[in-house]
Each structure stands twice: as C-alpha cells, then as structure tokens.
Amino acid sequence: MARSIYNTDIHREKLESVSSDILRNVRINKGFIIWMGILALALAACVFAYTIQLKKGLGVTGLRDATSWGMYIATFVFFVATSLVGMLISSVLGLAGVKWIRPIARIAEIIAVAFAAIAGLVIVSDMGRPDRLPYVFMFGRFQSPILWDVTVVTTYFFVSLMLWFIPLIPDLAIAKTRLNGRPGFLIKAYELLSVNWINHDRQVKIMHQAMRILLILIVPLAFAIHTVTSWLFALTPRAGWDSTIFGPYFISGAFVSGTAAVIIAMYFYRENYRLSRYLTNDHFEKIGRVLALVSIIYIYFNINEFLVPAYKLKTHDAIHLRELLTGHHAMLFWSVQLLGLVIPVILLLIKRMRRPLPLLLISAVVLTASWFKRYIIVVPPQEHPYLPVQNVPIEWMVYKPTVIETAVTFGSLILVLMIITVLSKLFPVLPVWELAEEEASAKGEENKQ
Amino acid sequence: MNDENKLKDTEDQKIDDALESSRRDFLKKVGLVGAASVAGAAAVYSGYQFEKKKHSRGTVRVLTDDNRLVEVPVEEVKDIKRELKVLQTQGREGIKGKKWVMVIDLSRCRNARKCVNACQAAHHLRPYEYHINTLEMQESVNTPKFYMPKPCQHCDNPPCVSVCPVDATFKRQDGIVLIDNERCIGCRFCMAACPYSARMFHWQEPMNAEADKEKAYNIELNVPQKKGTISKCLFSADRVRENSLPYCVSACPNGVFYFGDENENAVTNGTTKETVSLNELLEDNGAYRLMEELGTKPRVYYLPPKNRIFEFREGEKKEYREETT
C-alpha cells in the first residue's frame, strides 16, 4: 500500500505542490540570521546577569528565607506545563482519530521539545550550587520528588523529540533532493537524518508501529511529569500547597497554556510562511474550541481548589486566601483568573472569536496569564508560614523579584525561542507527506464521484 | 626492483647500524653517571639523617587511634588537621545509644536573646541569620502573648529529610537532624517542606567565609558555612559529642532550656545545671510539641507559659539591616 503512495499522477502532482509550499520556508535567509542575532545578543545580556548570580550568590535575587522559591520555579512549572501540549494534540486527539490535527501535530511537538528542553535548565538557575548538579545522579535518593521530576522530564523530552523526528523522516527524504541553493551542511544533515528512507512498505510499517507505541507511551509520561511537578508543592505541609487535587489541577492548567502557545505558533507560521492553504480558518476554529474546552475544565479545578478551603476557612488557609482574594496579591489573582481564564472562555464561545486573529490575541493573553498563574501558585503560600517571620530585615518579609532574576528568566525564554526558531526554520513545520497524501486521497474521492 | 637499489639499501643499513651502536654507547654512559649520582646522594642523605638522630631530643609516648601505646621520636610528632573524612563519618553516624531531647520552658523566657547570640557566635552567623530565633507569639486574640525560642525541632518524621534529593540532610541514630554543606546542592526543597521555618539559606558569602576558608569542615558545627547551601540548628552536635550542653542551652540566663537523653530519662537545665527526670518534667507541666497534627514527631517539647516569672514586655523593635558583600 505505502509503496504505491507516489505512484499515481495525482499523488506525484500533489507531492510537488505541497512540498514546494512547505519547503519554501526551509532556508537560512536574512530574516533568520537577524532574528537569531537579536536573540543571541539578548541572551548574552541574560547570561551576564547569571554570572553575577553565580559570583555573588542567590542573594542577588529577591528570594530570602521565607520565600525561597520564586520566579525561577514559577517559570519551571510554566515550561513543563506548556510542553504538555505535545501529548494533548498528538496522542489524546491523534489516537482518538481526529483528522484535523495533522498539520498541527508537528507544531505541538516543536513546542513540547523546546519547553521541555529548557525546563531542566531553569531548575539549574535556581540552584544554590549548580556545580553540584552531578550529585543528583551520584547520590540521588529515590524518595525525593526531585529525583522523580528529573527522571520523567528527561524521558518526556526524549520521547517528544522522537515524536517530532520520526514523522519527519519521510519528509527529510522527500526534501533532500529539493533543497537547491540551501547551504551544503543542511543538505548533508538531511541526507544523514533521513536514514536511507526510500518509502518502502516495511519502513512505513515500522514507522507507524513506532509512532503508535510512542503515542501511547507519552500519555502516562506526560501525566507523570506534571503530576510530579505539582507534588513538589503538594507533598509539603504548607497551607496553599497542601492540596490533594494539585495533580489534575496542574495538568488541566497545562493544557490551557500549551494550547495557547500552539495557537500563537500556528498563527505565526500561517502568516509568515504563507501556509494558509494548510492552516485554514477551520483549523483555528477547531483548536479554538479545544482551548475553550480545556479552559472550562481548568475553571472547574480552580473552583475546587479555592472554594473548598474558603468554605471551611481553616486558620492558615484563611490567611492564605485572604492575601490572594483581597490582600496584596488580589490584583494579580483576579487579573489572572478573569483575564486569563473566565473572559477568554466567554469570548471563545462566540464563533467570530475563533477566527485566526482574535484567537491569536486571546491566546497571547491566556499564555501570559498562565505564567502569572504559576507565580500565584508558587509565591504566596510561602509568605505566610505557620510560625511568624520575625527579627529579619524588612526585605526578607516580602518577595520582590529583582532585575537580575528577571533577566535570567528571560534568558530561559530566549533559549526556548531559539530552539523553536531552529526547528521551524531548518526543517519543514508541516508534514509534507501526510498532507500530500491527504490532498491526493481527497482528490481521488472527488474523481470517483 | 634492480640491483643498484638493493646495493643502496644495504649501504643505508650499514650507516644506520653504526649510528645505532654509537647511540647505545651514549645511553650506557649516561646511565652510569646517573646511577653513580643517585648512589652518592643517597649516601649523603643517610649520613645527614644519622647525624640528625644523634641530636635527638628523645622520644614521646603516643596513643594511636587503634588504642596502642607507642614510642616515637619527638621530632616526628606532627600536628595534623583532623581529617574531613573522620569528621564526616562520625558526624553522619551520631552517638550510639543516645536520643537527644530538648525541653523549653516558656514560662521563663523573656526574650533575652542570649541563646540566639551564643548560637550565632558559635556557627558564624549574621545577626539576622538564625538557627534558633525567639518569636513573639500569640495563639489567639484573647490568649496572652509570650516569647518562644524556636530551634529546629529535630523531628523523628522529618519532612525535610524526606524531600532532600541528595542525602545532604539526614537523621542520625541519636535523633539529631544534620545538614552536610559539602553535599547540599542548594535546591531549598527542605525549606519549602519544613513547617517550622527552621532552616536558613546562605544567600550570599557567609559572614566568616574568608577567615574560615582553611578550616576542615565540621558537619557537627556546620563551620565553615558555605554560600549557596542550607544551614540549620544542629542541637550543637559538636558540644554533645564532648558531653557539654548546647550553646543556646548554656547561654540562657533564665533557665528556659533543658537538654538531655531520652533513653536515660534525664534532662539538665542549662542555667541551674540541675538534672531532672524528663517524664516528670513533661508530666508536671503539661508539655506539648509544636503542630502535633502534622505528624512530624518533634524532639523538642514546650512547657506552656503559665505562672510566668517575668511580665510579658513588648521587646523594643530592633531594625535589622541586610549586609551586602
């Protein structure tokens, strides 16, 4: 069956047109160089900020004994959360046989790979002694959730990388003869990475099998990484973290930020890469519905997370909730909950709002709010420990992020953008062979009728 | 191949052989001279040692660490730094047969903060860095205010130890929870997990970092302190090893602290030096532990602030300024 894919004229014709559309963007042009240059310069500034932190210690951040986890940990949670979308799109929707995700699956995997790769690095920036990172492997104790986190985040990264790479192999084979004028190293890389793909029946069969195994494998893995991440908090006896629903609360939230990130990427590729033939209004309409659905689920978990303790008002829960709902985090809390969750859901129920541009704007707000949501989860519960914080300098009482830690945090975001840029500029962002096949079979159906 | 070439080859061979033999000769000579000079040097050195021995200042008897009494020449007795390895091993093992316990009598505390100061001096901490801190407490609106010294509770079910990824913080057989700052990676998960906020982190270079640089790290004192690692109350593990009371306990002027061994059922007051029965002390005074409901099983007991010997007076609010390095 598979060998015959390109045998009919319709197939060949479609393959030519699809591949020329998609491969047009695989090139190292001026835009790419300028963009990477800007990122590299900005990154250099952030690395400089990090060297100050290395030299002087974590005291250059706003962190102190009371609030000892801040922006870095919030960013780590945010990155892990956003990377979860790879599993949602490729596996949950893909295994359910949803057809419209075909052109989006690779974009989702790019997001997953980039965010998962840098998440670990963010943790290192939070370490007091990053030089002792190898100790985690040399002296690791398996009852520590950090060990679980290291294990699953690494595994998730590699499986996501495979989920990006394996369906790319046929594309690389298609592309390697069509890359005239691209730099030699790129053509060589395609030659190497296409691992002698000749579209043989058996190769296709193996690929489908491998994908199926990985797509099933990544479901528990993705649940594990974010559940474990939530347990970094939920396994401590602190009011505000001490919650039994933290696992599902984090996972449902992860789908919100990840879907928003995919929508932003989709819009960018559609406009900049002129791919509106493949990323149609209909695709935005459908993923807009997905965003609405996952946001509604997240609202449900939010109600549980806040209403249940708010009804009982146990002493320390009460202090924590008062700070969030009416205290000095209230502004941020309500902005995040309303602007980042409730209002987007209301808007997304309107069909017009699921068109590409409005959806992009909604997603940008949702994604930004997602980061602040992690901040709200991480920071406030530490500011009111069971015993009072006394006899310390005033700046030790309340956490205020400094310029240096903001710069280091931006540095990690820049690294994510760099990975996304490389993956989407040096390799096709949409699956050429799948789309060609899809268009050809659609045409075939038409002809039959 | 023709004959001419063959001939040339044998010529080359001859030259090579000649060169080789002269090289061998040369090496032989060098070897001889070398051997002679080594022998000479050895003779001079042993003569020097012999002369030196003649002026020996006698011998001294020394007890070795495997308990043998030996005699060694005075010149050969050297002071050595106690090795890190020894300190680490004994520090991680703890003291066999002991179960250290602390009792804090809140009816006697008037926030003199002598415990805090003694502790900070011993562990080289800044005025706002605490292993023990005295807190102003009030349980509810209608109950009286009181002062509460708060060291690490040395829990028998310590949340900090559970979450540590690298075994940097650990529970010893004598009940003490220690931190190894040679191991700590500075992730601060233990701080997040501790409900008593008993832990501190070195956000910058520790106060005495420069002066302590050469010292071998004593895990039972946590000195030298290290930037980027956790520090915490150690129940003065170095003092209890020498059968003394912890720094805070002996510094208190008001008899707040009792410290002792649960197995012996005896605790000693740090001020009066009076030793009493632990059971009786706890029973007679209605002792309690902090946050019993969390299941952490602290090794620190509190006696409630009733029949206080001092009026509660609001301490003057001292301003703490962060030092920057």
mmCIF file of N, CA, C and O in Angstrom, chain A residues 338-371:
data_model
loop_
_atom_site.group_PDB
_atom_site.id
_atom_site.type_symbol
_atom_site.label_atom_id
_atom_site.label_comp_id
_atom_site.label_asym_id
_atom_site.label_seq_id
_atom_site.Cartn_x
_atom_site.Cartn_y
_atom_site.Cartn_z
ATOM 1 N N LEU A 338 -9.645 36.206 35.886
ATOM 2 C CA LEU A 338 -10.668 36.757 34.994
ATOM 3 C C LEU A 338 -10.132 36.938 33.582
ATOM 4 O O LEU A 338 -10.678 36.392 32.625
ATOM 5 N N LEU A 339 -9.016 37.686 33.447
ATOM 6 C CA LEU A 339 -8.499 37.958 32.101
ATOM 7 C C LEU A 339 -7.928 36.704 31.448
ATOM 8 O O LEU A 339 -8.005 36.539 30.236
ATOM 9 N N GLY A 340 -7.326 35.844 32.264
ATOM 10 C CA GLY A 340 -6.630 34.701 31.695
ATOM 11 C C GLY A 340 -7.486 33.454 31.574
ATOM 12 O O GLY A 340 -7.059 32.465 30.991
ATOM 13 N N LEU A 341 -8.687 33.483 32.144
ATOM 14 C CA LEU A 341 -9.462 32.234 32.170
ATOM 15 C C LEU A 341 -10.948 32.465 31.887
ATOM 16 O O LEU A 341 -11.479 31.963 30.899
ATOM 17 N N VAL A 342 -11.617 33.256 32.704
ATOM 18 C CA VAL A 342 -13.073 33.383 32.594
ATOM 19 C C VAL A 342 -13.474 34.147 31.324
ATOM 20 O O VAL A 342 -14.273 33.650 30.524
ATOM 21 N N ILE A 343 -12.888 35.319 31.140
ATOM 22 C CA ILE A 343 -13.258 36.119 29.961
ATOM 23 C C ILE A 343 -12.873 35.408 28.655
ATOM 24 O O ILE A 343 -13.692 35.346 27.730
ATOM 25 N N PRO A 344 -11.663 34.819 28.550
ATOM 26 C CA PRO A 344 -11.365 34.066 27.326
ATOM 27 C C PRO A 344 -12.402 32.986 27.024
ATOM 28 O O PRO A 344 -12.792 32.810 25.866
ATOM 29 N N VAL A 345 -12.849 32.270 28.059
ATOM 30 C CA VAL A 345 -13.839 31.216 27.804
ATOM 31 C C VAL A 345 -15.108 31.818 27.238
ATOM 32 O O VAL A 345 -15.671 31.325 26.247
ATOM 33 N N ILE A 346 -15.569 32.935 27.835
ATOM 34 C CA ILE A 346 -16.799 33.574 27.330
ATOM 35 C C ILE A 346 -16.601 33.996 25.874
ATOM 36 O O ILE A 346 -17.451 33.736 25.021
ATOM 37 N N LEU A 347 -15.457 34.604 25.582
ATOM 38 C CA LEU A 347 -15.201 35.047 24.206
ATOM 39 C C LEU A 347 -15.139 33.867 23.244
ATOM 40 O O LEU A 347 -15.676 33.920 22.142
ATOM 41 N N LEU A 348 -14.469 32.787 23.682
ATOM 42 C CA LEU A 348 -14.268 31.646 22.787
ATOM 43 C C LEU A 348 -15.580 30.951 22.433
ATOM 44 O O LEU A 348 -15.639 30.188 21.468
ATOM 45 N N LEU A 349 -16.623 31.205 23.220
ATOM 46 C CA LEU A 349 -17.915 30.591 22.892
ATOM 47 C C LEU A 349 -18.562 31.284 21.688
ATOM 48 O O LEU A 349 -19.481 30.757 21.081
ATOM 49 N N ILE A 350 -18.049 32.482 21.357
ATOM 50 C CA ILE A 350 -18.564 33.193 20.187
ATOM 51 C C ILE A 350 -17.770 32.757 18.963
ATOM 52 O O ILE A 350 -16.533 32.788 18.970
ATOM 53 N N LYS A 351 -18.461 32.355 17.908
ATOM 54 C CA LYS A 351 -17.788 31.789 16.739
ATOM 55 C C LYS A 351 -16.780 32.758 16.122
ATOM 56 O O LYS A 351 -15.691 32.365 15.731
ATOM 57 N N ARG A 352 -17.164 34.049 16.048
ATOM 58 C CA ARG A 352 -16.288 35.042 15.409
ATOM 59 C C ARG A 352 -14.931 35.127 16.098
ATOM 60 O O ARG A 352 -13.930 35.467 15.492
ATOM 61 N N MET A 353 -14.916 34.855 17.395
ATOM 62 C CA MET A 353 -13.684 34.974 18.168
ATOM 63 C C MET A 353 -12.732 33.814 17.922
ATOM 64 O O MET A 353 -11.603 33.818 18.391
ATOM 65 N N ARG A 354 -13.206 32.796 17.228
ATOM 66 C CA ARG A 354 -12.329 31.655 16.938
ATOM 67 C C ARG A 354 -11.672 31.782 15.568
ATOM 68 O O ARG A 354 -11.074 30.846 15.071
ATOM 69 N N ARG A 355 -11.818 32.986 14.940
ATOM 70 C CA ARG A 355 -11.067 33.238 13.698
ATOM 71 C C ARG A 355 -9.612 33.483 14.070
ATOM 72 O O ARG A 355 -9.305 33.835 15.209
ATOM 73 N N PRO A 356 -8.690 33.334 13.092
ATOM 74 C CA PRO A 356 -7.254 33.386 13.447
ATOM 75 C C PRO A 356 -6.838 34.596 14.274
ATOM 76 O O PRO A 356 -6.234 34.424 15.333
ATOM 77 N N LEU A 357 -7.140 35.823 13.829
ATOM 78 C CA LEU A 357 -6.592 36.977 14.544
ATOM 79 C C LEU A 357 -7.145 37.131 15.964
ATOM 80 O O LEU A 357 -6.368 37.256 16.915
ATOM 81 N N PRO A 358 -8.485 37.136 16.134
ATOM 82 C CA PRO A 358 -8.981 37.233 17.520
ATOM 83 C C PRO A 358 -8.447 36.096 18.395
ATOM 84 O O PRO A 358 -8.106 36.315 19.563
ATOM 85 N N LEU A 359 -8.359 34.911 17.803
ATOM 86 C CA LEU A 359 -7.878 33.758 18.578
ATOM 87 C C LEU A 359 -6.423 33.962 18.998
ATOM 88 O O LEU A 359 -6.037 33.616 20.114
ATOM 89 N N LEU A 360 -5.633 34.566 18.103
ATOM 90 C CA LEU A 360 -4.238 34.853 18.447
ATOM 91 C C LEU A 360 -4.177 35.784 19.656
ATOM 92 O O LEU A 360 -3.432 35.540 20.608
ATOM 93 N N LEU A 361 -4.994 36.849 19.618
ATOM 94 C CA LEU A 361 -4.958 37.828 20.707
ATOM 95 C C LEU A 361 -5.386 37.180 22.025
ATOM 96 O O LEU A 361 -4.753 37.375 23.062
ATOM 97 N N ILE A 362 -6.464 36.407 21.966
ATOM 98 C CA ILE A 362 -6.925 35.721 23.178
ATOM 99 C C ILE A 362 -5.823 34.813 23.711
ATOM 100 O O ILE A 362 -5.514 34.806 24.903
ATOM 101 N N SER A 363 -5.183 34.069 22.792
ATOM 102 C CA SER A 363 -4.142 33.122 23.218
ATOM 103 C C SER A 363 -2.958 33.832 23.845
ATOM 104 O O SER A 363 -2.365 33.329 24.806
ATOM 105 N N ALA A 364 -2.602 35.005 23.300
ATOM 106 C CA ALA A 364 -1.473 35.742 23.865
ATOM 107 C C ALA A 364 -1.769 36.134 25.306
ATOM 108 O O ALA A 364 -0.914 36.002 26.194
ATOM 109 N N VAL A 365 -2.996 36.603 25.559
ATOM 110 C CA VAL A 365 -3.380 36.974 26.922
ATOM 111 C C VAL A 365 -3.389 35.727 27.820
ATOM 112 O O VAL A 365 -2.871 35.745 28.938
ATOM 113 N N VAL A 366 -3.950 34.646 27.303
ATOM 114 C CA VAL A 366 -4.045 33.411 28.092
ATOM 115 C C VAL A 366 -2.651 32.905 28.458
ATOM 116 O O VAL A 366 -2.385 32.533 29.610
ATOM 117 N N LEU A 367 -1.727 32.945 27.489
ATOM 118 C CA LEU A 367 -0.383 32.426 27.743
ATOM 119 C C LEU A 367 0.344 33.284 28.780
ATOM 120 O O LEU A 367 1.000 32.760 29.685
ATOM 121 N N THR A 368 0.207 34.604 28.664
ATOM 122 C CA THR A 368 0.839 35.489 29.646
ATOM 123 C C THR A 368 0.256 35.238 31.038
ATOM 124 O O THR A 368 0.990 35.111 32.025
ATOM 125 N N ALA A 369 -1.070 35.171 31.085
ATOM 126 C CA ALA A 369 -1.725 34.925 32.371
ATOM 127 C C ALA A 369 -1.292 33.590 32.955
ATOM 128 O O ALA A 369 -1.186 33.445 34.177
ATOM 129 N N SER A 370 -1.000 32.622 32.085
ATOM 130 C CA SER A 370 -0.583 31.302 32.560
ATOM 131 C C SER A 370 0.701 31.400 33.361
ATOM 132 O O SER A 370 0.874 30.709 34.359
ATOM 133 N N TRP A 371 1.610 32.248 32.916
ATOM 134 C CA TRP A 371 2.861 32.404 33.669
ATOM 135 C C TRP A 371 2.568 33.008 35.038
ATOM 136 O O TRP A 371 3.046 32.524 36.060
#
